[in-house]
Amino acid sequence: MSFEHAFSEAQRAGVYRAIHERRDVRSQFLPDPIPPAVLARLLEAAHHAPSVGFMQPWDFLVIDSLEVRRQVHDIFIRENEKGARQFSGERQQRYRSLKLEGILDSPLNLCITCDRRRGDGPVLGRTSIVDMDLFSTCLAVQNLWLAARAEGIGVGWVSILDQGELATVLGLPEQVYPLAYLCIGYVSEFLGEPELARKGWRQRLPLAELVHANGWGRGVTDDELRQALGDSCRP
């Protein structure tokens, strides 16, 4: 095997650390502003995500206006109540106890959008799976998220929003979809495990149960790989 293109051990450790220590932050935000140079690095990382047909469908709406954030927070309040009513009993009580956004707590909000008409005519690689532009934009979100962790900055994705109302508040063109509404800022701590796992909502599934070989439901056959997958799921 050739390792000539691999990162150094320290560099690899940094990449894997960012992946494993990335958290969906909701309640640990500090008021400290993000320096413009740091924000530029995060946006540059997001902009270097891969995209289908190299269409780069994303735009980045940087939101520091308290008035705009209050309008978005109002949307969250309404949608969160709808969400709570979908559960019952103890599950609903636990849902209501969770803090699921940091819209007003974080010093900065960022909306990453997807322009579904970007590119001239048919887009290479999108002729069969039309949602590849959305998937590409998700990669930009993840790039930003990992870069933010490396910078010591927390990110929280607010998914409990009515996208139509959000688009109206942000004045988005018809073809532009508000894919990810993010809360961003320095934090007092990064939790040792995902908050929903800590609060008992759900736990991480064992990786060994999720890997299939050459078709659904067929376990991996290599003994060393199977052992490694099992070891990776242990504390």
CSV table of C-alpha atoms in Angstrom, one decimal:
chain,number,residue,atom,x,y,z
A,1,MET,CA,0.0,0.0,0.0
A,2,SER,CA,1.1,3.6,-0.7
A,3,PHE,CA,0.8,6.3,1.9
A,4,GLU,CA,2.6,9.1,0.0
A,5,HIS,CA,-0.5,11.3,-0.2
A,6,ALA,CA,-1.6,10.8,3.4
A,7,PHE,CA,-1.4,13.6,6.0
A,8,SER,CA,1.1,13.4,8.9
A,9,GLU,CA,-0.1,11.6,12.0
A,10,ALA,CA,-0.7,15.0,13.8
A,11,GLN,CA,-2.7,16.3,10.8
A,12,ARG,CA,-4.8,13.2,10.6
A,13,ALA,CA,-5.5,13.4,14.3
A,14,GLY,CA,-6.7,17.0,13.9
A,15,VAL,CA,-9.1,16.0,11.2
A,16,TYR,CA,-10.6,13.1,13.1
A,17,ARG,CA,-10.8,15.2,16.3
A,18,ALA,CA,-12.9,17.8,14.5
A,19,ILE,CA,-15.2,15.1,13.2
A,20,HIS,CA,-15.6,13.4,16.6
A,21,GLU,CA,-15.9,16.5,18.7
A,22,ARG,CA,-18.2,18.5,16.4
A,23,ARG,CA,-21.4,19.2,18.3
A,24,ASP,CA,-24.8,20.7,17.5
A,25,VAL,CA,-24.6,23.7,19.9
A,26,ARG,CA,-27.7,25.2,21.4
A,27,SER,CA,-27.0,26.5,24.9
A,28,GLN,CA,-23.2,27.1,25.4
A,29,PHE,CA,-22.8,30.3,23.3
A,30,LEU,CA,-20.7,33.2,24.5
A,31,PRO,CA,-21.4,36.8,23.4
A,32,ASP,CA,-17.9,37.3,22.0
A,33,PRO,CA,-18.0,38.4,18.3
A,34,ILE,CA,-16.4,36.3,15.6
A,35,PRO,CA,-13.5,38.2,14.0
A,36,PRO,CA,-14.0,38.9,10.3
A,37,ALA,CA,-10.9,37.0,9.3
A,38,VAL,CA,-12.1,33.9,11.2
A,39,LEU,CA,-15.6,34.2,9.6
A,40,ALA,CA,-14.0,34.5,6.2
A,41,ARG,CA,-12.0,31.3,6.8
A,42,LEU,CA,-15.2,29.4,7.7
A,43,LEU,CA,-17.0,30.7,4.6
A,44,GLU,CA,-14.0,29.8,2.5
A,45,ALA,CA,-14.0,26.3,3.9
A,46,ALA,CA,-17.7,26.0,3.1
A,47,HIS,CA,-17.2,27.4,-0.4
A,48,HIS,CA,-14.6,24.6,-1.1
A,49,ALA,CA,-17.1,21.8,-0.7
A,50,PRO,CA,-17.6,19.6,-3.7
A,51,SER,CA,-20.7,20.2,-5.8
A,52,VAL,CA,-22.5,18.3,-8.5
A,53,GLY,CA,-21.4,19.6,-11.9
A,54,PHE,CA,-19.3,22.2,-10.0
A,55,MET,CA,-22.5,24.3,-9.9
A,56,GLN,CA,-21.7,25.7,-6.4
A,57,PRO,CA,-25.4,26.3,-5.6
A,58,TRP,CA,-24.8,27.9,-2.2
A,59,ASP,CA,-25.1,31.5,-1.0
A,60,PHE,CA,-24.3,32.6,2.6
A,61,LEU,CA,-26.6,35.1,4.4
A,62,VAL,CA,-24.7,36.5,7.4
A,63,ILE,CA,-27.3,37.7,9.9
A,64,ASP,CA,-26.3,39.9,12.8
A,65,SER,CA,-29.5,42.0,12.9
A,66,LEU,CA,-31.4,41.4,16.1
A,67,GLU,CA,-34.6,42.3,14.5
A,68,VAL,CA,-34.2,39.7,11.8
A,69,ARG,CA,-33.2,37.1,14.3
A,70,ARG,CA,-36.3,37.9,16.4
A,71,GLN,CA,-38.5,37.3,13.4
A,72,VAL,CA,-36.8,34.0,12.8
A,73,HIS,CA,-37.1,33.1,16.5
A,74,ASP,CA,-40.8,33.8,16.3
A,75,ILE,CA,-41.1,31.2,13.5
A,76,PHE,CA,-39.2,28.7,15.6
A,77,ILE,CA,-41.5,29.3,18.6
A,78,ARG,CA,-44.6,28.5,16.5
A,79,GLU,CA,-43.0,25.5,14.8
A,80,ASN,CA,-41.6,24.1,18.0
A,81,GLU,CA,-45.0,24.1,19.6
A,82,LYS,CA,-46.3,22.1,16.6
A,83,GLY,CA,-43.4,19.7,17.0
A,84,ALA,CA,-44.0,19.2,20.7
A,85,ARG,CA,-47.7,18.2,20.0
A,86,GLN,CA,-46.5,15.4,17.8
A,87,PHE,CA,-45.2,13.6,20.9
A,88,SER,CA,-47.2,12.5,24.0
A,89,GLY,CA,-46.8,11.7,27.6
A,90,GLU,CA,-43.2,11.5,29.0
A,91,ARG,CA,-41.8,11.9,25.5
A,92,GLN,CA,-43.5,15.3,25.1
A,93,GLN,CA,-42.3,16.4,28.5
A,94,ARG,CA,-38.8,15.5,27.6
A,95,TYR,CA,-39.1,17.3,24.2
A,96,ARG,CA,-40.3,20.5,25.9
A,97,SER,CA,-37.3,20.3,28.3
A,98,LEU,CA,-34.8,20.4,25.5
A,99,LYS,CA,-33.3,23.7,24.2
A,100,LEU,CA,-33.4,23.3,20.5
A,101,GLU,CA,-32.0,26.6,19.2
A,102,GLY,CA,-29.6,29.5,20.0
A,103,ILE,CA,-31.0,32.1,17.6
A,104,LEU,CA,-30.9,35.0,20.0
A,105,ASP,CA,-28.1,33.5,22.2
A,106,SER,CA,-25.4,33.2,19.6
A,107,PRO,CA,-23.7,36.4,18.3
A,108,LEU,CA,-24.2,35.5,14.7
A,109,ASN,CA,-26.7,33.5,12.6
A,110,LEU,CA,-25.9,32.2,9.1
A,111,CYS,CA,-28.3,30.9,6.5
A,112,ILE,CA,-26.8,28.7,3.8
A,113,THR,CA,-29.1,28.6,0.8
A,114,CYS,CA,-29.3,26.5,-2.4
A,115,ASP,CA,-30.0,28.2,-5.7
A,116,ARG,CA,-31.8,25.4,-7.5
A,117,ARG,CA,-31.4,27.2,-10.9
A,118,ARG,CA,-27.7,27.9,-10.8
A,119,GLY,CA,-25.9,26.7,-13.9
A,120,ASP,CA,-26.8,26.9,-17.5
A,121,GLY,CA,-29.3,24.3,-18.8
A,122,PRO,CA,-28.9,20.7,-17.6
A,123,VAL,CA,-26.3,20.3,-14.8
A,124,LEU,CA,-23.7,17.6,-15.3
A,125,GLY,CA,-24.3,14.8,-12.7
A,126,ARG,CA,-27.8,16.1,-11.8
A,127,THR,CA,-29.7,14.7,-14.8
A,128,SER,CA,-30.8,11.6,-12.9
A,129,ILE,CA,-30.9,12.7,-9.2
A,130,VAL,CA,-32.3,16.2,-9.3
A,131,ASP,CA,-31.7,16.8,-5.5
A,132,MET,CA,-27.9,16.6,-5.9
A,133,ASP,CA,-27.8,20.4,-5.6
A,134,LEU,CA,-29.3,20.1,-2.1
A,135,PHE,CA,-26.9,17.3,-1.2
A,136,SER,CA,-24.0,19.4,-2.4
A,137,THR,CA,-25.1,22.3,-0.2
A,138,CYS,CA,-25.2,20.0,2.8
A,139,LEU,CA,-21.5,19.3,2.1
A,140,ALA,CA,-20.8,23.0,2.4
A,141,VAL,CA,-22.6,23.0,5.7
A,142,GLN,CA,-20.4,20.2,7.0
A,143,ASN,CA,-17.2,21.8,5.7
A,144,LEU,CA,-18.1,25.0,7.6
A,145,TRP,CA,-19.1,23.0,10.7
A,146,LEU,CA,-15.8,21.1,10.9
A,147,ALA,CA,-13.7,24.2,10.2
A,148,ALA,CA,-15.7,26.0,13.0
A,149,ARG,CA,-14.8,23.2,15.5
A,150,ALA,CA,-11.1,23.6,14.5
A,151,GLU,CA,-11.5,27.3,15.3
A,152,GLY,CA,-13.1,26.7,18.7
A,153,ILE,CA,-16.5,27.9,17.4
A,154,GLY,CA,-19.8,26.2,18.0
A,155,VAL,CA,-22.5,25.7,15.4
A,156,GLY,CA,-26.1,24.8,15.9
A,157,TRP,CA,-28.5,23.9,13.0
A,158,VAL,CA,-32.1,25.1,13.6
A,159,SER,CA,-34.3,22.7,11.7
A,160,ILE,CA,-37.6,23.5,13.4
A,161,LEU,CA,-38.5,26.4,11.0
A,162,ASP,CA,-41.1,26.9,8.3
A,163,GLN,CA,-38.9,27.3,5.3
A,164,GLY,CA,-41.5,29.4,3.4
A,165,GLU,CA,-41.8,31.9,6.3
A,166,LEU,CA,-38.0,31.9,6.6
A,167,ALA,CA,-37.6,32.7,2.9
A,168,THR,CA,-40.0,35.6,3.3
A,169,VAL,CA,-38.2,37.0,6.3
A,170,LEU,CA,-34.9,36.8,4.4
A,171,GLY,CA,-36.3,38.1,1.1
A,172,LEU,CA,-35.1,35.1,-0.9
A,173,PRO,CA,-35.8,34.7,-4.6
A,174,GLU,CA,-38.2,32.0,-5.6
A,175,GLN,CA,-35.6,29.6,-6.8
A,176,VAL,CA,-33.4,29.9,-3.6
A,177,TYR,CA,-34.1,27.4,-0.9
A,178,PRO,CA,-33.0,28.2,2.7
A,179,LEU,CA,-31.3,24.9,3.4
A,180,ALA,CA,-29.6,25.4,6.7
A,181,TYR,CA,-30.2,28.1,9.4
A,182,LEU,CA,-27.2,28.1,11.7
A,183,CYS,CA,-26.4,29.7,15.0
A,184,ILE,CA,-22.6,30.4,15.3
A,185,GLY,CA,-20.4,31.6,18.1
A,186,TYR,CA,-17.7,30.9,20.6
A,187,VAL,CA,-18.8,28.6,23.4
A,188,SER,CA,-18.1,28.0,27.0
A,189,GLU,CA,-17.6,24.3,26.3
A,190,PHE,CA,-18.0,21.5,23.8
A,191,LEU,CA,-20.0,18.7,25.4
A,192,GLY,CA,-18.3,15.3,25.6
A,193,GLU,CA,-21.2,13.7,23.8
A,194,PRO,CA,-24.1,14.9,21.7
A,195,GLU,CA,-26.6,16.7,23.8
A,196,LEU,CA,-29.5,14.5,22.8
A,197,ALA,CA,-27.5,11.4,23.8
A,198,ARG,CA,-26.7,13.1,27.2
A,199,LYS,CA,-30.4,13.9,27.7
A,200,GLY,CA,-31.5,10.4,26.9
A,201,TRP,CA,-33.3,11.2,23.7
A,202,ARG,CA,-31.4,8.8,21.5
A,203,GLN,CA,-28.0,7.0,21.6
A,204,ARG,CA,-25.4,6.4,18.9
A,205,LEU,CA,-26.0,3.2,17.0
A,206,PRO,CA,-23.2,0.6,16.8
A,207,LEU,CA,-21.3,1.1,13.6
A,208,ALA,CA,-20.9,-2.7,13.2
A,209,GLU,CA,-24.6,-3.0,12.8
A,210,LEU,CA,-24.7,-0.5,9.9
A,211,VAL,CA,-22.1,-1.8,7.6
A,212,HIS,CA,-23.2,-4.2,4.8
A,213,ALA,CA,-21.2,-6.1,2.2
A,214,ASN,CA,-22.2,-6.2,-1.5
A,215,GLY,CA,-25.9,-5.8,-0.7
A,216,TRP,CA,-28.3,-5.0,2.1
A,217,GLY,CA,-28.2,-7.3,5.1
A,218,ARG,CA,-25.0,-9.0,4.3
A,219,GLY,CA,-22.4,-8.7,7.0
A,220,VAL,CA,-18.8,-7.9,6.2
A,221,THR,CA,-16.8,-11.0,5.7
A,222,ASP,CA,-13.2,-9.8,6.5
A,223,ASP,CA,-12.5,-10.8,10.1
A,224,GLU,CA,-10.1,-7.9,10.7
A,225,LEU,CA,-12.5,-5.3,9.4
A,226,ARG,CA,-15.4,-6.9,11.5
A,227,GLN,CA,-13.2,-6.8,14.6
A,228,ALA,CA,-12.2,-3.2,13.8
A,229,LEU,CA,-15.8,-2.1,13.4
A,230,GLY,CA,-16.7,-3.7,16.7
A,231,ASP,CA,-13.8,-2.1,18.5
A,232,SER,CA,-14.8,1.3,17.1
A,233,CYS,CA,-18.2,1.2,18.8
A,234,ARG,CA,-16.8,0.5,22.3
A,235,PRO,CA,-16.2,3.3,24.8
